[in-house]
Every structure is written in C-alpha cells, then in structure tokens.
PDB file of C-alpha atoms in Angstrom:
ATOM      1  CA  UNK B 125     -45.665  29.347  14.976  1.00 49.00           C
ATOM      2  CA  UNK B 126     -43.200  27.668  16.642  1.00 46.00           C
ATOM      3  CA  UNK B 127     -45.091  26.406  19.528  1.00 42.00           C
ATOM      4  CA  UNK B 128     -47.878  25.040  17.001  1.00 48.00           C
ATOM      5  CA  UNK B 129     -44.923  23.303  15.196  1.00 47.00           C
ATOM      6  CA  UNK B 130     -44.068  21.924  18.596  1.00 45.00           C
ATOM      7  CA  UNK B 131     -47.418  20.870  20.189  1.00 45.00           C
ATOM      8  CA  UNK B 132     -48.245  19.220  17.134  1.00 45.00           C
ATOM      9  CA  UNK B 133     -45.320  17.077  16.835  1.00 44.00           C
ATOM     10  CA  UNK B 134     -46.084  16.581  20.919  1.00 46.00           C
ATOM     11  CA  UNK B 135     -50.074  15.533  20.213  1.00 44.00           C
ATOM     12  CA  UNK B 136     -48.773  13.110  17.295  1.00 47.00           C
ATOM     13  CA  UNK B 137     -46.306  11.462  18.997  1.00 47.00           C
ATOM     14  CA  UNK B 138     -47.112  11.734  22.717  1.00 48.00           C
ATOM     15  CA  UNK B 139     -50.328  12.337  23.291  1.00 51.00           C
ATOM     16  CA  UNK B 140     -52.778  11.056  20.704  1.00 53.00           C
ATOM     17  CA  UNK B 141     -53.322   6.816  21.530  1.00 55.00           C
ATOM     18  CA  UNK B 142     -52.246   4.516  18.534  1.00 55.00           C
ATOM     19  CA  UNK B 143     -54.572   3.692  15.914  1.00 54.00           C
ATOM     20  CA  UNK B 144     -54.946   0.040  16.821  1.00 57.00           C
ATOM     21  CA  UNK B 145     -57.168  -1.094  19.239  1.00 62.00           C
ATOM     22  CA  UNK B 146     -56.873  -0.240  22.587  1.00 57.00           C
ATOM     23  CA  UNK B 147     -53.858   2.099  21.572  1.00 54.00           C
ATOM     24  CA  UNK B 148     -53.514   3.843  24.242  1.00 55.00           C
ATOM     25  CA  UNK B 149     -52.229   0.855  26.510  1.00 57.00           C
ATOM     26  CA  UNK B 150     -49.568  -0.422  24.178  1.00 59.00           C
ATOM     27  CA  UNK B 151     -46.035   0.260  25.378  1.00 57.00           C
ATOM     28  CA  UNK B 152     -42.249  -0.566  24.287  1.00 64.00           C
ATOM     29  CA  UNK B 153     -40.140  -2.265  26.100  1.00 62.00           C
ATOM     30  CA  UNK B 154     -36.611  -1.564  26.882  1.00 65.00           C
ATOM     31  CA  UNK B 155     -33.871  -1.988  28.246  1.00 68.00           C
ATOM     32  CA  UNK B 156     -30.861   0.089  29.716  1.00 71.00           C
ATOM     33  CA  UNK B 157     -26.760  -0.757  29.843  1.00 72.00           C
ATOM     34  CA  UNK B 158     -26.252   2.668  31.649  1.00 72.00           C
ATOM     35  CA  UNK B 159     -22.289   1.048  32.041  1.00 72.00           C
ATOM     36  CA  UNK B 160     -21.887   0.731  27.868  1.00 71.00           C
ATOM     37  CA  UNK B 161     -23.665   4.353  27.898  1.00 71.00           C
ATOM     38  CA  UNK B 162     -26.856   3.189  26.347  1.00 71.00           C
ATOM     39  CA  UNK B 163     -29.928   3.858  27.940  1.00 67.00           C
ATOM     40  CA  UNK B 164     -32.332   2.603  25.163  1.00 67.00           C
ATOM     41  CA  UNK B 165     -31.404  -0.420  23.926  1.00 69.00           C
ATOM     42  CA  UNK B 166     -33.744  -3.609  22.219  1.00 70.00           C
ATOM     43  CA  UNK B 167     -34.043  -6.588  23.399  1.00 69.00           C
ATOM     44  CA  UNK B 168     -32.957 -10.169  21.923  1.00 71.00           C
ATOM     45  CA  UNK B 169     -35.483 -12.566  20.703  1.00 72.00           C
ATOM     46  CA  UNK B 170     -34.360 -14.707  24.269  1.00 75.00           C
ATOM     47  CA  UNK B 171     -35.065 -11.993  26.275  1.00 75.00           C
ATOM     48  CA  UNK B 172     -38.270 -11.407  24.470  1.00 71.00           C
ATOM     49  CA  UNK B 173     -39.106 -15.396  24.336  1.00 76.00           C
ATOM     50  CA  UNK B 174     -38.537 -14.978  28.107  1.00 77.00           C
ATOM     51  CA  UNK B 175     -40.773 -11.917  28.448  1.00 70.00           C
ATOM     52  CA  UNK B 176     -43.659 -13.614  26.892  1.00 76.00           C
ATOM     53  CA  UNK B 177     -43.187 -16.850  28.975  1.00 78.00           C
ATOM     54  CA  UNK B 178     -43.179 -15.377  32.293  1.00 74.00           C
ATOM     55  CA  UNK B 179     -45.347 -12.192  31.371  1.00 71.00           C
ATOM     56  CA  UNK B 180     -48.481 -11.787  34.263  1.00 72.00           C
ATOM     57  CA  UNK B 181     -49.804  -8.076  33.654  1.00 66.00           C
ATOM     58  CA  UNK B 182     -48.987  -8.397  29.986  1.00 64.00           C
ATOM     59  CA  UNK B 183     -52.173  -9.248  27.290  1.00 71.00           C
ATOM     60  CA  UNK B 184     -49.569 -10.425  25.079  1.00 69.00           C
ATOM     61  CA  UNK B 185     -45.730  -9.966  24.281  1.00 67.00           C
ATOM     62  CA  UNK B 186     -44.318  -9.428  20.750  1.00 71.00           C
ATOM     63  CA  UNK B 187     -40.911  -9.270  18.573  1.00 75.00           C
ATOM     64  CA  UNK B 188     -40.673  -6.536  15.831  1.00 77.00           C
ATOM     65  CA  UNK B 189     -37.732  -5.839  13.878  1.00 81.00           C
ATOM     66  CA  UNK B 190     -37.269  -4.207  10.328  1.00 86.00           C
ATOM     67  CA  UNK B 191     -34.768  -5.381   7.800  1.00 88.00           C
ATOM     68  CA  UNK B 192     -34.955  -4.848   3.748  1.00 91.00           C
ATOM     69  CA  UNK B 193     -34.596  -7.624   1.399  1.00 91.00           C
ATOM     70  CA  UNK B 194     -34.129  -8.296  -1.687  1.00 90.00           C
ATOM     71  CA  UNK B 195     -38.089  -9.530  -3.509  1.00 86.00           C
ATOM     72  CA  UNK B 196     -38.031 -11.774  -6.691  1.00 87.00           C
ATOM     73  CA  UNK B 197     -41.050 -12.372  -8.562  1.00 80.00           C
ATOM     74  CA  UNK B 198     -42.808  -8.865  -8.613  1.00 73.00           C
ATOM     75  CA  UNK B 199     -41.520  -8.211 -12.069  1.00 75.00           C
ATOM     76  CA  UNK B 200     -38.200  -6.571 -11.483  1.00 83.00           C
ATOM     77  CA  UNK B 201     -35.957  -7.656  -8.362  1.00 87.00           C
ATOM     78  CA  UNK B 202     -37.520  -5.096  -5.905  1.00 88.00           C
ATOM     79  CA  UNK B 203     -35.922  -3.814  -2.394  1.00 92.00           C
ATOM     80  CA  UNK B 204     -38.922  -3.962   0.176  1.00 91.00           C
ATOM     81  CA  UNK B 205     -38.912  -3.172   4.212  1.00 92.00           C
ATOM     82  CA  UNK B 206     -39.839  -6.494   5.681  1.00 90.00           C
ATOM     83  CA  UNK B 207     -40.969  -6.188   9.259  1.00 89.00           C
ATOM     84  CA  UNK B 208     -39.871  -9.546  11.325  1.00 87.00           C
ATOM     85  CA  UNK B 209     -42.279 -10.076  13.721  1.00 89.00           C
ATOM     86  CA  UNK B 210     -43.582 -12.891  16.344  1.00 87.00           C
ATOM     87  CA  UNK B 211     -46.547 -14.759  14.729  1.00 90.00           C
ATOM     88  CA  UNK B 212     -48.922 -13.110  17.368  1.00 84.00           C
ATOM     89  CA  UNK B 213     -48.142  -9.223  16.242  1.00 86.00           C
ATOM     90  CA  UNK B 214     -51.278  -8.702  14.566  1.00 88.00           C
ATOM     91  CA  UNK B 215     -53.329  -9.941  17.137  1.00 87.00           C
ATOM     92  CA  UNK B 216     -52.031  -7.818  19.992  1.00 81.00           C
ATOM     93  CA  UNK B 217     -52.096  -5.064  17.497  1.00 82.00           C
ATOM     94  CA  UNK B 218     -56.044  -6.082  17.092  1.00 84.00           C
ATOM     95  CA  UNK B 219     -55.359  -5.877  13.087  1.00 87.00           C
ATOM     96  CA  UNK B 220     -57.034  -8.583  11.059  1.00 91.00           C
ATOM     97  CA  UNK B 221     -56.156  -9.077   7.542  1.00 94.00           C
ATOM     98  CA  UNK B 222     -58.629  -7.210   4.635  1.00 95.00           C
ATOM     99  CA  UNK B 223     -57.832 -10.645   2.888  1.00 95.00           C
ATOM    100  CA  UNK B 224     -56.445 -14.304   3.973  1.00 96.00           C
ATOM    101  CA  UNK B 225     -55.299 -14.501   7.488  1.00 95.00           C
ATOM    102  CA  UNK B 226     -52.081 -13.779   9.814  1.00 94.00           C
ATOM    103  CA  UNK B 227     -49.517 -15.761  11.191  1.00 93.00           C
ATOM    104  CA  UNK B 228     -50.311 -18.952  13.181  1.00 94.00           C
ATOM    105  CA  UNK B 229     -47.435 -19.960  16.159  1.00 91.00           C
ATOM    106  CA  UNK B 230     -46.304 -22.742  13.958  1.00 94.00           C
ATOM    107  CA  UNK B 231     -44.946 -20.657  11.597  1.00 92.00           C
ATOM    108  CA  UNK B 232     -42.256 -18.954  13.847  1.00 88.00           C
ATOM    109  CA  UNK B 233     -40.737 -22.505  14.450  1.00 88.00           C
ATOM    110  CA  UNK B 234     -37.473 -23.723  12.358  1.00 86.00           C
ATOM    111  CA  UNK B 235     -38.395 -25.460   9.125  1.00 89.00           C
ATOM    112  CA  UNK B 236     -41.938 -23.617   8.994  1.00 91.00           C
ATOM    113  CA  UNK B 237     -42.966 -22.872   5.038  1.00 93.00           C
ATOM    114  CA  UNK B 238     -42.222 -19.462   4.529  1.00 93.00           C
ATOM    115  CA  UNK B 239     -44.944 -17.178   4.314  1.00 95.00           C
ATOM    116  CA  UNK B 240     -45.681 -13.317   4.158  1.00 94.00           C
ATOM    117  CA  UNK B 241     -47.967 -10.542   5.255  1.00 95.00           C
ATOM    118  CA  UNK B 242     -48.479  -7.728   2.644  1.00 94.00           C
ATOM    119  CA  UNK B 243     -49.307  -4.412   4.035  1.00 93.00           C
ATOM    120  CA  UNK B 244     -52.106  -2.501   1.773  1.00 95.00           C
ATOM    121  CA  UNK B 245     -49.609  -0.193   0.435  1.00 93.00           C
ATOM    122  CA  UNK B 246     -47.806  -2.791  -0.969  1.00 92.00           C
ATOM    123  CA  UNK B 247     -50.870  -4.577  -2.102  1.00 94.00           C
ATOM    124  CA  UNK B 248     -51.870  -1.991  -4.502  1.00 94.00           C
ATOM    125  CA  UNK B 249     -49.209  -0.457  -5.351  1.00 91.00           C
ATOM    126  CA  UNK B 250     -47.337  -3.720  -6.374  1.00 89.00           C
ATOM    127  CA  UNK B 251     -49.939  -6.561  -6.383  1.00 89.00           C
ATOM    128  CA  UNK B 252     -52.603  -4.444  -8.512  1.00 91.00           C
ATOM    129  CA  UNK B 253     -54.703  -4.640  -5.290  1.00 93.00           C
ATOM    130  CA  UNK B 254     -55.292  -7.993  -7.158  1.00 92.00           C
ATOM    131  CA  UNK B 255     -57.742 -10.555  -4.663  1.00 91.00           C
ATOM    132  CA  UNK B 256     -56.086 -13.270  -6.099  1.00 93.00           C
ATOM    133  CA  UNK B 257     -52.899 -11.744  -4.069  1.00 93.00           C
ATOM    134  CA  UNK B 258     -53.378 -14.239  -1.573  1.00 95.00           C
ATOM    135  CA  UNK B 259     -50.904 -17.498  -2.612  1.00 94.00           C
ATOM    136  CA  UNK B 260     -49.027 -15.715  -4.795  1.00 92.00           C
ATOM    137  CA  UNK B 261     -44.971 -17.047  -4.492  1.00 93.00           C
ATOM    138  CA  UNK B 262     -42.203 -14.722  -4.376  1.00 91.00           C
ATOM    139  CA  UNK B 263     -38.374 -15.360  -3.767  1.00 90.00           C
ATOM    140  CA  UNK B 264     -36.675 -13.439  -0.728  1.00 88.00           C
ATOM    141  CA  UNK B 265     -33.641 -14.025   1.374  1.00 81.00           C
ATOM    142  CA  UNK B 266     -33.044 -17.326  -0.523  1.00 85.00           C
ATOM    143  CA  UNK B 267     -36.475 -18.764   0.029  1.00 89.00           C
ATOM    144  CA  UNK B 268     -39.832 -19.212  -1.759  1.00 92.00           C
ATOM    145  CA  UNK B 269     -42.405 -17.065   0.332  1.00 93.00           C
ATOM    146  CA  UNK B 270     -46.208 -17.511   0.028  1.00 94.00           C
ATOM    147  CA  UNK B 271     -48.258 -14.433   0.539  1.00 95.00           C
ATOM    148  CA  UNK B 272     -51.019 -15.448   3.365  1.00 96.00           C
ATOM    149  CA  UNK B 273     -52.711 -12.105   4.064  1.00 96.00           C
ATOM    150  CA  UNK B 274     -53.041  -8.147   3.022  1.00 96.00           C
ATOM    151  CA  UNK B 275     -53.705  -5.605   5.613  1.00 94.00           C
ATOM    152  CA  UNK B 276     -56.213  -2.904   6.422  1.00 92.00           C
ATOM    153  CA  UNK B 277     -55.131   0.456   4.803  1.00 88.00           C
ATOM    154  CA  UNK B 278     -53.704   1.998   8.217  1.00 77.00           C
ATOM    155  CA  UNK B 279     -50.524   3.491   9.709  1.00 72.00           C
ATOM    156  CA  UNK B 280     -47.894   1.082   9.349  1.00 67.00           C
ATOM    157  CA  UNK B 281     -46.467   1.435  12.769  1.00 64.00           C
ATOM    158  CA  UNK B 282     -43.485   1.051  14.202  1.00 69.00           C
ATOM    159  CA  UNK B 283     -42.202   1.241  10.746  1.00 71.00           C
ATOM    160  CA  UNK B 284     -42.902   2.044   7.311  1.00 85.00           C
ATOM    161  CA  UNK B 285     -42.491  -1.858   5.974  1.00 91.00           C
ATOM    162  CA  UNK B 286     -43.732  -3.623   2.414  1.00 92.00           C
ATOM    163  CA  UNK B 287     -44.042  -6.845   4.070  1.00 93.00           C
ATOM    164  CA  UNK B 288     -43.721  -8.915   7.055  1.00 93.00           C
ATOM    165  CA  UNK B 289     -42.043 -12.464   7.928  1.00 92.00           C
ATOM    166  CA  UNK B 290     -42.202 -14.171  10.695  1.00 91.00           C
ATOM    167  CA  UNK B 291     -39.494 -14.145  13.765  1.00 86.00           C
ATOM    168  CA  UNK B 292     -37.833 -17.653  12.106  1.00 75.00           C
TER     169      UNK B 292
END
C-alpha cells in the first residue's frame, strides 16, 4: 500500500508532463544562496526581466507570483488568490481564454488600466458562469479592475488562484 501511495504521488508530480501544451518541456527556474543556507530560492522581477531579455534556448520567460486580496463588487467583500503574472503567462502556458482574451505587454507597464483574468472556477462559482463576465468592474488592492478573459476549466497550476493581475 505504501509503495502505491508513493509511486502515485511520484507519477503526479514527477513523472506525468503538465497539462498545458508541450508540458513536458516547461521548467522552473531557480536560484541558490548556498552561503544564506537556501538552496531554492525565487527570483526578482529584475532578474526575471533580465532572464527574458537575454534568454537564447528559452521559447519564452515568465513571472508568477500568488498573493490574496481583498475583491469588492462580487456581492460581499470576498478574499480571492490572485496570481501576478507577466502579460505573456498564458501564452507560454499555450492557454487561451474560453471567453475575451489575455494580457497584452502593455498592460504590465506603470499606469496600464487594471485588468483581470478569471480562472473557470471562479467564473462559475462567483460570476454565475455569466458570458456577460467579460467587462465586468470590480475593486481590488485600491483599484478598479476590468475582467478581460475566463479560462478553460483546467488545473490551475502553479497555484490554486481566483484571479490573475498582471506583474504591474
């Protein structure tokens, strides 16, 4: 039992290729500060600006971080997940939108209109899976957001976020 336990936890996360496309050749990157005892750590939205400027063998570099918010708008002031992520994420992910459209490069640029990415999930569970989803306006961390797009229903990976925002 314990070595089906095992090798299924092993297939899931190891072995079986993301469900985006072309899974199997996405890959984190990392850094290490073996001297401050951390052999894992991020990287800083320079180093990844850096990354994606001087990039050869890479298709495409992206930013993703996770941070929850505070949503205003929905009915009662909701907490969602927002995933903060470079305005090309989707793409390299191959994940187009079920409805509206992702972000464009000029919205990860100071002063861009706020705007938002709704993952299915939170589509139907607190949009009504409503069509009409797309342009709706809801406050969050102090500004007026405007929902662009709504995701396929699939694994939200690398986190379990409502929404996403833009690296701004």
């Amino acid at each position: 039992g314990a070595n089906t336990a095992m090798f299924s936890v092993v297939n899931t996360v190891l072995l079986r290729p993301l469900p985006y496309r072309e899974g199997e050749s996405l890959m984190v990157l990392r850094q290490s500060a073996a001297g401050a005892g951390d052999d894992d750590l991020g990287l800083s939205a320079l180093e990844v600006k850096d990354f994606r400027d001087q990039a050869q063998s890479l298709d495409g570099v992206v930013e993703y971080h996770s941070m929850a918010f505070t949503l205003l708008g929905a009915g009662e002031p909701m907490r969602v997940q927002t995933g903060v992520v470079s305005w090309n994420f989707f793409k390299v992910l191959g994940v187009e939108p079920v409805l509206g459209r992702g972000f464009r490069p000029e919205e990860e640029r100071a002063g861009a209109e706020a705007v938002l990415v709704a993952s299915h999930e939170f589509w139907q569970q607190h949009l009504g899976g409503d069509p009409g989803a797309v342009g709706r306006r809801f406050n969050m961390n102090d500004r007026v957001h405007t929902v662009i797009g709504v995701l396929p229903p699939l694994p939200r990976y690398p986190g379990e976020d409502d929404v996403y925002m833009p690296t701004v």
